[in-house]
PDB file of C-alpha atoms in Angstrom:
ATOM      1  CA  UNK A1486      -0.025  -0.070   0.003  1.00  0.00           C
ATOM      2  CA  UNK A1487       1.175   3.500  -0.922  1.00  0.00           C
ATOM      3  CA  UNK A1488       1.272   5.427   2.327  1.00  0.00           C
ATOM      4  CA  UNK A1489       1.432   9.141   1.353  1.00  0.00           C
ATOM      5  CA  UNK A1490       2.522  11.060   4.459  1.00  0.00           C
ATOM      6  CA  UNK A1491      -0.312  13.238   5.914  1.00  0.00           C
ATOM      7  CA  UNK A1492       0.184  16.673   7.336  1.00  0.00           C
ATOM      8  CA  UNK A1493      -2.313  18.434   9.576  1.00  0.00           C
ATOM      9  CA  UNK A1494      -3.580  20.492   6.549  1.00  0.00           C
ATOM     10  CA  UNK A1495      -4.413  17.188   4.845  1.00  0.00           C
ATOM     11  CA  UNK A1496      -6.841  16.102   7.545  1.00  0.00           C
ATOM     12  CA  UNK A1497     -10.565  16.667   7.747  1.00  0.00           C
ATOM     13  CA  UNK A1498     -12.892  16.017  10.711  1.00  0.00           C
ATOM     14  CA  UNK A1499     -14.597  12.554  10.001  1.00  0.00           C
ATOM     15  CA  UNK A1500     -11.526  11.043   8.248  1.00  0.00           C
ATOM     16  CA  UNK A1501     -11.261   7.464   9.232  1.00  0.00           C
ATOM     17  CA  UNK A1502      -8.329   4.975   9.465  1.00  0.00           C
ATOM     18  CA  UNK A1503      -8.343   1.293   9.881  1.00  0.00           C
ATOM     19  CA  UNK A1504      -5.252  -0.773  11.009  1.00  0.00           C
ATOM     20  CA  UNK A1505      -4.031  -4.289  10.408  1.00  0.00           C
ATOM     21  CA  UNK A1506      -4.829  -6.777  13.243  1.00  0.00           C
ATOM     22  CA  UNK A1507      -2.874  -8.243  15.989  1.00  0.00           C
ATOM     23  CA  UNK A1508      -3.588 -11.681  17.639  1.00  0.00           C
ATOM     24  CA  UNK A1509      -2.978 -11.753  21.396  1.00  0.00           C
ATOM     25  CA  UNK A1510      -2.157 -14.935  23.115  1.00  0.00           C
ATOM     26  CA  UNK A1511      -1.669 -16.081  26.727  1.00  0.00           C
ATOM     27  CA  UNK A1512       2.062 -16.035  26.424  1.00  0.00           C
ATOM     28  CA  UNK A1513       2.110 -12.293  25.376  1.00  0.00           C
ATOM     29  CA  UNK A1514      -0.465 -11.479  28.038  1.00  0.00           C
ATOM     30  CA  UNK A1515       1.600 -13.087  30.817  1.00  0.00           C
ATOM     31  CA  UNK A1516       4.882 -11.625  29.675  1.00  0.00           C
ATOM     32  CA  UNK A1517       3.617  -8.127  29.592  1.00  0.00           C
ATOM     33  CA  UNK A1518       1.898  -8.462  32.863  1.00  0.00           C
ATOM     34  CA  UNK A1519       5.000  -9.992  34.674  1.00  0.00           C
ATOM     35  CA  UNK A1520       6.866  -6.962  33.606  1.00  0.00           C
ATOM     36  CA  UNK A1521       4.531  -4.012  34.034  1.00  0.00           C
ATOM     37  CA  UNK A1522       1.264  -5.217  35.688  1.00  0.00           C
ATOM     38  CA  UNK A1523       2.006  -8.329  37.851  1.00  0.00           C
ATOM     39  CA  UNK A1524      -1.519  -8.895  39.350  1.00  0.00           C
ATOM     40  CA  UNK A1525      -3.042 -12.408  39.718  1.00  0.00           C
ATOM     41  CA  UNK A1526      -5.988 -11.856  37.088  1.00  0.00           C
ATOM     42  CA  UNK A1527      -3.410 -11.249  34.395  1.00  0.00           C
ATOM     43  CA  UNK A1528      -1.008 -14.112  35.375  1.00  0.00           C
ATOM     44  CA  UNK A1529      -2.819 -16.998  36.970  1.00  0.00           C
ATOM     45  CA  UNK A1530      -5.862 -18.830  35.511  1.00  0.00           C
ATOM     46  CA  UNK A1531      -7.426 -19.883  38.804  1.00  0.00           C
ATOM     47  CA  UNK A1532      -7.039 -16.554  40.530  1.00  0.00           C
ATOM     48  CA  UNK A1533      -8.470 -14.940  37.420  1.00  0.00           C
ATOM     49  CA  UNK A1534     -11.545 -16.986  37.461  1.00  0.00           C
ATOM     50  CA  UNK A1535     -12.210 -16.020  40.979  1.00  0.00           C
ATOM     51  CA  UNK A1536     -11.610 -12.256  40.261  1.00  0.00           C
ATOM     52  CA  UNK A1537     -13.995  -9.799  38.965  1.00  0.00           C
ATOM     53  CA  UNK A1538     -12.626 -10.530  35.430  1.00  0.00           C
ATOM     54  CA  UNK A1539     -13.931 -14.198  35.568  1.00  0.00           C
ATOM     55  CA  UNK A1540     -10.738 -15.341  33.564  1.00  0.00           C
ATOM     56  CA  UNK A1541      -7.374 -14.130  32.411  1.00  0.00           C
ATOM     57  CA  UNK A1542      -7.480 -10.554  31.094  1.00  0.00           C
ATOM     58  CA  UNK A1543      -4.789  -8.627  29.449  1.00  0.00           C
ATOM     59  CA  UNK A1544      -3.520  -5.591  31.321  1.00  0.00           C
ATOM     60  CA  UNK A1545      -5.354  -2.516  30.084  1.00  0.00           C
ATOM     61  CA  UNK A1546      -1.936  -0.884  29.382  1.00  0.00           C
ATOM     62  CA  UNK A1547      -1.110  -3.926  27.223  1.00  0.00           C
ATOM     63  CA  UNK A1548      -4.300  -3.288  25.103  1.00  0.00           C
ATOM     64  CA  UNK A1549      -3.039   0.291  25.074  1.00  0.00           C
ATOM     65  CA  UNK A1550       0.476  -0.596  23.969  1.00  0.00           C
ATOM     66  CA  UNK A1551      -0.885  -2.900  21.076  1.00  0.00           C
ATOM     67  CA  UNK A1552      -3.191  -0.107  19.907  1.00  0.00           C
ATOM     68  CA  UNK A1553      -0.131   2.212  19.657  1.00  0.00           C
ATOM     69  CA  UNK A1554       1.715  -0.596  17.763  1.00  0.00           C
ATOM     70  CA  UNK A1555      -0.988  -0.873  15.304  1.00  0.00           C
ATOM     71  CA  UNK A1556      -1.461   2.913  14.925  1.00  0.00           C
ATOM     72  CA  UNK A1557       2.217   3.321  14.350  1.00  0.00           C
ATOM     73  CA  UNK A1558       2.631   0.461  11.833  1.00  0.00           C
ATOM     74  CA  UNK A1559      -0.615   0.716   9.971  1.00  0.00           C
ATOM     75  CA  UNK A1560      -2.781   3.613  11.237  1.00  0.00           C
ATOM     76  CA  UNK A1561      -2.707   7.239   9.877  1.00  0.00           C
ATOM     77  CA  UNK A1562       0.634   7.978   8.105  1.00  0.00           C
ATOM     78  CA  UNK A1563       1.184  11.198   9.848  1.00  0.00           C
ATOM     79  CA  UNK A1564       4.293  13.121   8.539  1.00  0.00           C
ATOM     80  CA  UNK A1565       5.971  13.600  11.951  1.00  0.00           C
ATOM     81  CA  UNK A1566       4.856  10.231  13.312  1.00  0.00           C
ATOM     82  CA  UNK A1567       2.194   9.655  16.007  1.00  0.00           C
ATOM     83  CA  UNK A1568       3.165  11.934  18.863  1.00  0.00           C
ATOM     84  CA  UNK A1569       0.652  12.154  21.751  1.00  0.00           C
ATOM     85  CA  UNK A1570       0.355  15.019  24.180  1.00  0.00           C
ATOM     86  CA  UNK A1571      -2.174  12.845  26.192  1.00  0.00           C
ATOM     87  CA  UNK A1572      -5.721  11.788  25.953  1.00  0.00           C
ATOM     88  CA  UNK A1573      -8.554   9.822  27.564  1.00  0.00           C
ATOM     89  CA  UNK A1574      -8.648   6.076  27.786  1.00  0.00           C
ATOM     90  CA  UNK A1575     -11.635   3.890  28.539  1.00  0.00           C
ATOM     91  CA  UNK A1576     -11.497   0.086  28.969  1.00  0.00           C
ATOM     92  CA  UNK A1577     -15.058  -1.151  27.982  1.00  0.00           C
ATOM     93  CA  UNK A1578     -14.475  -4.928  28.165  1.00  0.00           C
ATOM     94  CA  UNK A1579     -11.501  -7.228  29.171  1.00  0.00           C
ATOM     95  CA  UNK A1580      -9.084  -8.155  26.423  1.00  0.00           C
ATOM     96  CA  UNK A1581      -8.840 -11.977  26.429  1.00  0.00           C
ATOM     97  CA  UNK A1582      -6.249 -14.568  25.044  1.00  0.00           C
ATOM     98  CA  UNK A1583      -6.971 -15.393  21.468  1.00  0.00           C
ATOM     99  CA  UNK A1584      -8.475 -11.974  20.834  1.00  0.00           C
ATOM    100  CA  UNK A1585      -7.588 -10.422  17.400  1.00  0.00           C
ATOM    101  CA  UNK A1586      -7.220  -6.719  17.973  1.00  0.00           C
ATOM    102  CA  UNK A1587      -7.907  -3.948  15.261  1.00  0.00           C
ATOM    103  CA  UNK A1588      -8.034  -0.145  15.605  1.00  0.00           C
ATOM    104  CA  UNK A1589     -10.544   1.953  13.901  1.00  0.00           C
ATOM    105  CA  UNK A1590      -9.695   5.688  14.195  1.00  0.00           C
ATOM    106  CA  UNK A1591     -11.702   8.892  13.410  1.00  0.00           C
ATOM    107  CA  UNK A1592     -10.501  12.506  13.386  1.00  0.00           C
ATOM    108  CA  UNK A1593     -12.801  14.422  15.757  1.00  0.00           C
ATOM    109  CA  UNK A1594     -11.176  17.775  16.148  1.00  0.00           C
ATOM    110  CA  UNK A1595      -8.486  19.860  14.320  1.00  0.00           C
ATOM    111  CA  UNK A1596      -6.977  22.840  16.088  1.00  0.00           C
ATOM    112  CA  UNK A1597      -4.064  24.885  14.579  1.00  0.00           C
ATOM    113  CA  UNK A1598      -1.503  25.748  17.217  1.00  0.00           C
ATOM    114  CA  UNK A1599      -1.378  29.525  17.935  1.00  0.00           C
ATOM    115  CA  UNK A1600       2.046  29.463  19.646  1.00  0.00           C
ATOM    116  CA  UNK A1601       3.641  27.036  17.205  1.00  0.00           C
ATOM    117  CA  UNK A1602       2.679  27.791  13.592  1.00  0.00           C
ATOM    118  CA  UNK A1603       4.476  24.635  12.293  1.00  0.00           C
ATOM    119  CA  UNK A1604       1.964  22.221  13.984  1.00  0.00           C
ATOM    120  CA  UNK A1605      -1.613  21.566  14.936  1.00  0.00           C
ATOM    121  CA  UNK A1606      -3.561  19.589  17.526  1.00  0.00           C
ATOM    122  CA  UNK A1607      -5.559  16.618  16.233  1.00  0.00           C
ATOM    123  CA  UNK A1608      -7.986  14.749  18.351  1.00  0.00           C
ATOM    124  CA  UNK A1609      -8.136  11.227  17.198  1.00  0.00           C
ATOM    125  CA  UNK A1610     -10.698   8.662  18.621  1.00  0.00           C
ATOM    126  CA  UNK A1611      -9.437   5.239  18.251  1.00  0.00           C
ATOM    127  CA  UNK A1612     -11.658   2.185  19.121  1.00  0.00           C
ATOM    128  CA  UNK A1613      -9.788  -0.983  19.704  1.00  0.00           C
ATOM    129  CA  UNK A1614     -12.035  -3.985  18.912  1.00  0.00           C
ATOM    130  CA  UNK A1615     -11.812  -7.767  18.784  1.00  0.00           C
ATOM    131  CA  UNK A1616     -12.683 -10.363  16.096  1.00  0.00           C
ATOM    132  CA  UNK A1617     -16.352 -10.206  17.127  1.00  0.00           C
ATOM    133  CA  UNK A1618     -16.439  -6.504  16.796  1.00  0.00           C
ATOM    134  CA  UNK A1619     -16.784  -5.832  20.498  1.00  0.00           C
ATOM    135  CA  UNK A1620     -15.068  -2.511  21.577  1.00  0.00           C
ATOM    136  CA  UNK A1621     -12.560  -3.265  24.178  1.00  0.00           C
ATOM    137  CA  UNK A1622     -10.944   0.178  24.621  1.00  0.00           C
ATOM    138  CA  UNK A1623     -11.686   3.720  23.407  1.00  0.00           C
ATOM    139  CA  UNK A1624      -8.652   6.148  23.239  1.00  0.00           C
ATOM    140  CA  UNK A1625      -9.327   9.684  22.514  1.00  0.00           C
ATOM    141  CA  UNK A1626      -5.777  11.070  21.975  1.00  0.00           C
ATOM    142  CA  UNK A1627      -4.436  14.574  21.406  1.00  0.00           C
ATOM    143  CA  UNK A1628      -1.791  14.273  18.719  1.00  0.00           C
ATOM    144  CA  UNK A1629       0.629  17.044  17.716  1.00  0.00           C
ATOM    145  CA  UNK A1630       0.716  16.907  13.812  1.00  0.00           C
ATOM    146  CA  UNK A1631       3.161  18.909  11.690  1.00  0.00           C
ATOM    147  CA  UNK A1632       1.716  21.404   9.272  1.00  0.00           C
ATOM    148  CA  UNK A1633       2.734  21.149   5.565  1.00  0.00           C
ATOM    149  CA  UNK A1634       5.871  23.033   4.987  1.00  0.00           C
ATOM    150  CA  UNK A1635       5.891  26.153   2.854  1.00  0.00           C
TER     151      UNK A1635
ATOM    152  CA  UNK B1280       6.850  -2.875  55.115  1.00  0.00           C
ATOM    153  CA  UNK B1281       3.505  -4.072  56.437  1.00  0.00           C
ATOM    154  CA  UNK B1282       1.039  -3.338  53.691  1.00  0.00           C
ATOM    155  CA  UNK B1283      -2.507  -3.671  55.136  1.00  0.00           C
ATOM    156  CA  UNK B1284      -4.979  -4.043  52.406  1.00  0.00           C
ATOM    157  CA  UNK B1285      -7.193  -1.065  51.808  1.00  0.00           C
ATOM    158  CA  UNK B1286     -10.874  -1.099  50.962  1.00  0.00           C
ATOM    159  CA  UNK B1287     -12.928   1.759  49.420  1.00  0.00           C
ATOM    160  CA  UNK B1288     -14.197   2.529  52.928  1.00  0.00           C
ATOM    161  CA  UNK B1289     -10.580   3.002  54.177  1.00  0.00           C
ATOM    162  CA  UNK B1290      -9.805   5.770  51.669  1.00  0.00           C
ATOM    163  CA  UNK B1291     -10.226   9.604  52.170  1.00  0.00           C
ATOM    164  CA  UNK B1292      -9.920  12.438  49.783  1.00  0.00           C
ATOM    165  CA  UNK B1293      -6.408  13.734  50.106  1.00  0.00           C
ATOM    166  CA  UNK B1294      -4.742  10.444  51.032  1.00  0.00           C
ATOM    167  CA  UNK B1295      -1.263  10.246  49.355  1.00  0.00           C
ATOM    168  CA  UNK B1296       0.866   7.301  48.402  1.00  0.00           C
ATOM    169  CA  UNK B1297       4.438   7.200  47.167  1.00  0.00           C
ATOM    170  CA  UNK B1298       6.000   4.374  45.284  1.00  0.00           C
ATOM    171  CA  UNK B1299       9.503   2.852  45.009  1.00  0.00           C
ATOM    172  CA  UNK B1300      11.601   3.996  42.121  1.00  0.00           C
ATOM    173  CA  UNK B1301      12.420   2.520  38.619  1.00  0.00           C
ATOM    174  CA  UNK B1302      15.598   3.433  36.736  1.00  0.00           C
ATOM    175  CA  UNK B1303      15.007   3.592  32.999  1.00  0.00           C
ATOM    176  CA  UNK B1304      17.890   2.968  30.467  1.00  0.00           C
ATOM    177  CA  UNK B1305      18.277   3.071  26.791  1.00  0.00           C
ATOM    178  CA  UNK B1306      18.125  -0.700  26.557  1.00  0.00           C
ATOM    179  CA  UNK B1307      14.533  -0.848  28.093  1.00  0.00           C
ATOM    180  CA  UNK B1308      13.428   2.191  26.093  1.00  0.00           C
ATOM    181  CA  UNK B1309      14.426   0.656  22.782  1.00  0.00           C
ATOM    182  CA  UNK B1310      13.034  -2.830  23.663  1.00  0.00           C
ATOM    183  CA  UNK B1311       9.730  -1.318  24.598  1.00  0.00           C
ATOM    184  CA  UNK B1312       9.613   0.824  21.473  1.00  0.00           C
ATOM    185  CA  UNK B1313      10.627  -2.067  19.163  1.00  0.00           C
ATOM    186  CA  UNK B1314       7.625  -4.039  20.396  1.00  0.00           C
ATOM    187  CA  UNK B1315       5.102  -1.398  20.775  1.00  0.00           C
ATOM    188  CA  UNK B1316       6.146   2.023  19.391  1.00  0.00           C
ATOM    189  CA  UNK B1317       8.721   1.629  16.733  1.00  0.00           C
ATOM    190  CA  UNK B1318       9.176   5.313  15.801  1.00  0.00           C
ATOM    191  CA  UNK B1319      12.617   6.719  15.122  1.00  0.00           C
ATOM    192  CA  UNK B1320      12.642   9.135  18.144  1.00  0.00           C
ATOM    193  CA  UNK B1321      12.373   6.143  20.443  1.00  0.00           C
ATOM    194  CA  UNK B1322      14.919   4.005  18.607  1.00  0.00           C
ATOM    195  CA  UNK B1323      17.642   5.936  16.933  1.00  0.00           C
ATOM    196  CA  UNK B1324      19.867   8.471  18.445  1.00  0.00           C
ATOM    197  CA  UNK B1325      20.398  10.563  15.301  1.00  0.00           C
ATOM    198  CA  UNK B1326      16.805  10.591  14.179  1.00  0.00           C
ATOM    199  CA  UNK B1327      15.736  11.486  17.753  1.00  0.00           C
ATOM    200  CA  UNK B1328      18.102  14.414  17.823  1.00  0.00           C
ATOM    201  CA  UNK B1329      16.570  15.805  14.612  1.00  0.00           C
ATOM    202  CA  UNK B1330      12.975  15.283  15.942  1.00  0.00           C
ATOM    203  CA  UNK B1331      10.886  17.529  18.062  1.00  0.00           C
ATOM    204  CA  UNK B1332      12.083  15.539  21.036  1.00  0.00           C
ATOM    205  CA  UNK B1333      15.682  16.583  20.494  1.00  0.00           C
ATOM    206  CA  UNK B1334      17.027  13.174  21.638  1.00  0.00           C
ATOM    207  CA  UNK B1335      15.879   9.672  22.491  1.00  0.00           C
ATOM    208  CA  UNK B1336      12.618   9.710  24.466  1.00  0.00           C
ATOM    209  CA  UNK B1337      10.680   6.721  25.841  1.00  0.00           C
ATOM    210  CA  UNK B1338       7.324   5.954  24.444  1.00  0.00           C
ATOM    211  CA  UNK B1339       4.662   7.685  26.492  1.00  0.00           C
ATOM    212  CA  UNK B1340       2.990   4.242  26.823  1.00  0.00           C
ATOM    213  CA  UNK B1341       6.291   2.913  28.345  1.00  0.00           C
ATOM    214  CA  UNK B1342       6.124   5.703  30.922  1.00  0.00           C
ATOM    215  CA  UNK B1343       2.506   4.632  31.628  1.00  0.00           C
ATOM    216  CA  UNK B1344       3.411   0.902  31.817  1.00  0.00           C
ATOM    217  CA  UNK B1345       6.180   1.693  34.425  1.00  0.00           C
ATOM    218  CA  UNK B1346       3.784   3.926  36.249  1.00  0.00           C
ATOM    219  CA  UNK B1347       1.532   0.908  36.523  1.00  0.00           C
ATOM    220  CA  UNK B1348       4.353  -1.406  37.611  1.00  0.00           C
ATOM    221  CA  UNK B1349       5.148   1.018  40.475  1.00  0.00           C
ATOM    222  CA  UNK B1350       1.643   1.371  41.502  1.00  0.00           C
ATOM    223  CA  UNK B1351       0.967  -2.356  41.564  1.00  0.00           C
ATOM    224  CA  UNK B1352       4.152  -3.241  43.390  1.00  0.00           C
ATOM    225  CA  UNK B1353       4.569  -0.316  45.810  1.00  0.00           C
ATOM    226  CA  UNK B1354       1.547   1.905  45.424  1.00  0.00           C
ATOM    227  CA  UNK B1355      -1.747   2.003  47.451  1.00  0.00           C
ATOM    228  CA  UNK B1356      -2.400  -1.707  48.509  1.00  0.00           C
ATOM    229  CA  UNK B1357      -5.957  -1.906  47.388  1.00  0.00           C
ATOM    230  CA  UNK B1358      -7.796  -5.089  48.574  1.00  0.00           C
ATOM    231  CA  UNK B1359      -8.892  -6.038  45.054  1.00  0.00           C
ATOM    232  CA  UNK B1360      -5.809  -4.939  43.299  1.00  0.00           C
ATOM    233  CA  UNK B1361      -5.492  -1.892  40.964  1.00  0.00           C
ATOM    234  CA  UNK B1362      -8.388  -2.273  38.503  1.00  0.00           C
ATOM    235  CA  UNK B1363      -8.737   0.647  36.202  1.00  0.00           C
ATOM    236  CA  UNK B1364     -12.029   1.550  34.230  1.00  0.00           C
ATOM    237  CA  UNK B1365      -9.959   4.275  32.334  1.00  0.00           C
ATOM    238  CA  UNK B1366      -8.885   7.840  32.919  1.00  0.00           C
ATOM    239  CA  UNK B1367      -7.018  10.735  31.608  1.00  0.00           C
ATOM    240  CA  UNK B1368      -3.283  10.826  30.781  1.00  0.00           C
ATOM    241  CA  UNK B1369      -1.063  13.764  30.076  1.00  0.00           C
ATOM    242  CA  UNK B1370       2.654  13.600  28.988  1.00  0.00           C
ATOM    243  CA  UNK B1371       4.184  16.713  30.405  1.00  0.00           C
ATOM    244  CA  UNK B1372       7.901  16.131  29.279  1.00  0.00           C
ATOM    245  CA  UNK B1373       9.831  13.407  27.608  1.00  0.00           C
ATOM    246  CA  UNK B1374      11.149  10.500  29.648  1.00  0.00           C
ATOM    247  CA  UNK B1375      14.819  10.100  28.919  1.00  0.00           C
ATOM    248  CA  UNK B1376      17.428   7.363  29.333  1.00  0.00           C
ATOM    249  CA  UNK B1377      18.758   7.420  32.898  1.00  0.00           C
ATOM    250  CA  UNK B1378      15.565   8.851  34.320  1.00  0.00           C
ATOM    251  CA  UNK B1379      14.618   7.444  37.776  1.00  0.00           C
ATOM    252  CA  UNK B1380      10.942   7.238  37.849  1.00  0.00           C
ATOM    253  CA  UNK B1381       8.693   7.533  41.021  1.00  0.00           C
ATOM    254  CA  UNK B1382       5.000   7.844  41.344  1.00  0.00           C
ATOM    255  CA  UNK B1383       3.144  10.198  43.786  1.00  0.00           C
ATOM    256  CA  UNK B1384      -0.577   9.525  44.043  1.00  0.00           C
ATOM    257  CA  UNK B1385      -3.446  11.353  45.660  1.00  0.00           C
ATOM    258  CA  UNK B1386      -7.090  10.224  46.138  1.00  0.00           C
ATOM    259  CA  UNK B1387      -9.075  13.189  44.461  1.00  0.00           C
ATOM    260  CA  UNK B1388     -12.735  11.645  44.413  1.00  0.00           C
ATOM    261  CA  UNK B1389     -14.670   8.609  45.998  1.00  0.00           C
ATOM    262  CA  UNK B1390     -18.023   7.605  44.776  1.00  0.00           C
ATOM    263  CA  UNK B1391     -19.921   4.550  46.006  1.00  0.00           C
ATOM    264  CA  UNK B1392     -21.310   2.559  43.184  1.00  0.00           C
ATOM    265  CA  UNK B1393     -25.240   2.625  42.967  1.00  0.00           C
ATOM    266  CA  UNK B1394     -25.585  -0.471  40.944  1.00  0.00           C
ATOM    267  CA  UNK B1395     -22.780  -2.540  42.468  1.00  0.00           C
ATOM    268  CA  UNK B1396     -22.874  -2.201  46.352  1.00  0.00           C
ATOM    269  CA  UNK B1397     -19.750  -4.323  46.724  1.00  0.00           C
ATOM    270  CA  UNK B1398     -17.467  -1.521  45.150  1.00  0.00           C
ATOM    271  CA  UNK B1399     -16.849   2.124  44.670  1.00  0.00           C
ATOM    272  CA  UNK B1400     -15.135   4.348  42.194  1.00  0.00           C
ATOM    273  CA  UNK B1401     -12.070   5.981  43.278  1.00  0.00           C
ATOM    274  CA  UNK B1402     -10.295   8.785  41.232  1.00  0.00           C
ATOM    275  CA  UNK B1403      -6.636   8.583  41.843  1.00  0.00           C
ATOM    276  CA  UNK B1404      -4.230  11.160  40.437  1.00  0.00           C
ATOM    277  CA  UNK B1405      -0.775   9.833  39.899  1.00  0.00           C
ATOM    278  CA  UNK B1406       2.112  12.095  38.990  1.00  0.00           C
ATOM    279  CA  UNK B1407       5.171  10.260  37.589  1.00  0.00           C
ATOM    280  CA  UNK B1408       8.345  12.197  38.181  1.00  0.00           C
ATOM    281  CA  UNK B1409      11.998  11.792  37.673  1.00  0.00           C
ATOM    282  CA  UNK B1410      15.048  12.294  39.833  1.00  0.00           C
ATOM    283  CA  UNK B1411      14.971  16.120  39.486  1.00  0.00           C
ATOM    284  CA  UNK B1412      11.375  16.270  40.552  1.00  0.00           C
ATOM    285  CA  UNK B1413      10.151  17.125  37.108  1.00  0.00           C
ATOM    286  CA  UNK B1414       6.639  15.729  36.410  1.00  0.00           C
ATOM    287  CA  UNK B1415       6.793  13.691  33.164  1.00  0.00           C
ATOM    288  CA  UNK B1416       3.181  12.229  33.257  1.00  0.00           C
ATOM    289  CA  UNK B1417      -0.106  12.898  35.106  1.00  0.00           C
ATOM    290  CA  UNK B1418      -2.511   9.960  35.108  1.00  0.00           C
ATOM    291  CA  UNK B1419      -5.907  10.639  36.606  1.00  0.00           C
ATOM    292  CA  UNK B1420      -7.258   7.153  36.825  1.00  0.00           C
ATOM    293  CA  UNK B1421     -10.773   5.811  37.676  1.00  0.00           C
ATOM    294  CA  UNK B1422     -10.255   2.796  39.831  1.00  0.00           C
ATOM    295  CA  UNK B1423     -12.893   0.120  40.979  1.00  0.00           C
ATOM    296  CA  UNK B1424     -12.123  -0.567  44.534  1.00  0.00           C
ATOM    297  CA  UNK B1425     -13.884  -3.225  46.717  1.00  0.00           C
ATOM    298  CA  UNK B1426     -15.890  -2.193  49.638  1.00  0.00           C
ATOM    299  CA  UNK B1427     -15.126  -3.794  53.057  1.00  0.00           C
ATOM    300  CA  UNK B1428     -17.217  -6.980  53.377  1.00  0.00           C
ATOM    301  CA  UNK B1429     -19.705  -7.168  55.923  1.00  0.00           C
TER     302      UNK B1429
END
């Protein structure tokens, strides 16, 4: 696929982007959790069954990290990369072993920077869903996007 | 340290918690970025110098993941673990190789659940700072916390 780089000036509210997919398995879930979120419901099947998750769930931060990986490698081809100032994140449902994650994004706001004429602020809503179309995470990110030079 | 488990009913607005520290190095920054955020300013010194970061910076999601690791292992000892429904995240400054991260948290809101009498919603603000006291990230998380049984 030809991925022409996009500048702030190329974006319109309502523009949508759809990434490739990532299949998550138990090995990945446990490896991430051991390093960054060592809680029983991410690491141990029996403990997870007894928890409010009712079974092994990926760390929400793992879902967020995979979302970023999908956005960077197959999401909007922004000229200066995907650079976030922050945003809001909601975890709507647990991410499970075997889930096939995909990210669907939409531009929801565009604000040129007053102080930095070389860039603008883009609000990008990204829904991370599984193979059944269930939305697991909604990330509403504030991205700094370069303006077209010249 | 004796870490008595805390229930929703044990928390008060204004309660503070301070974690242990985590020292981040270039190897960790590149390993995380290769897997989850493969952009030049996280992976390549020359490209990073020429970018808006002016040098290698950790992925914001790496800072978030380390924040979670610190909260889980040495933050508030919540009875049912640290279970987030979502929240807001702001990256205030780049996280750099050699930074020593620590998380300072404060309870900013407490709301008993109407629909689920066994839990409440806790809003916990967590500042992730480096060894110079510079705040790199602010996470305002909505946590589901179990109420004291009986």
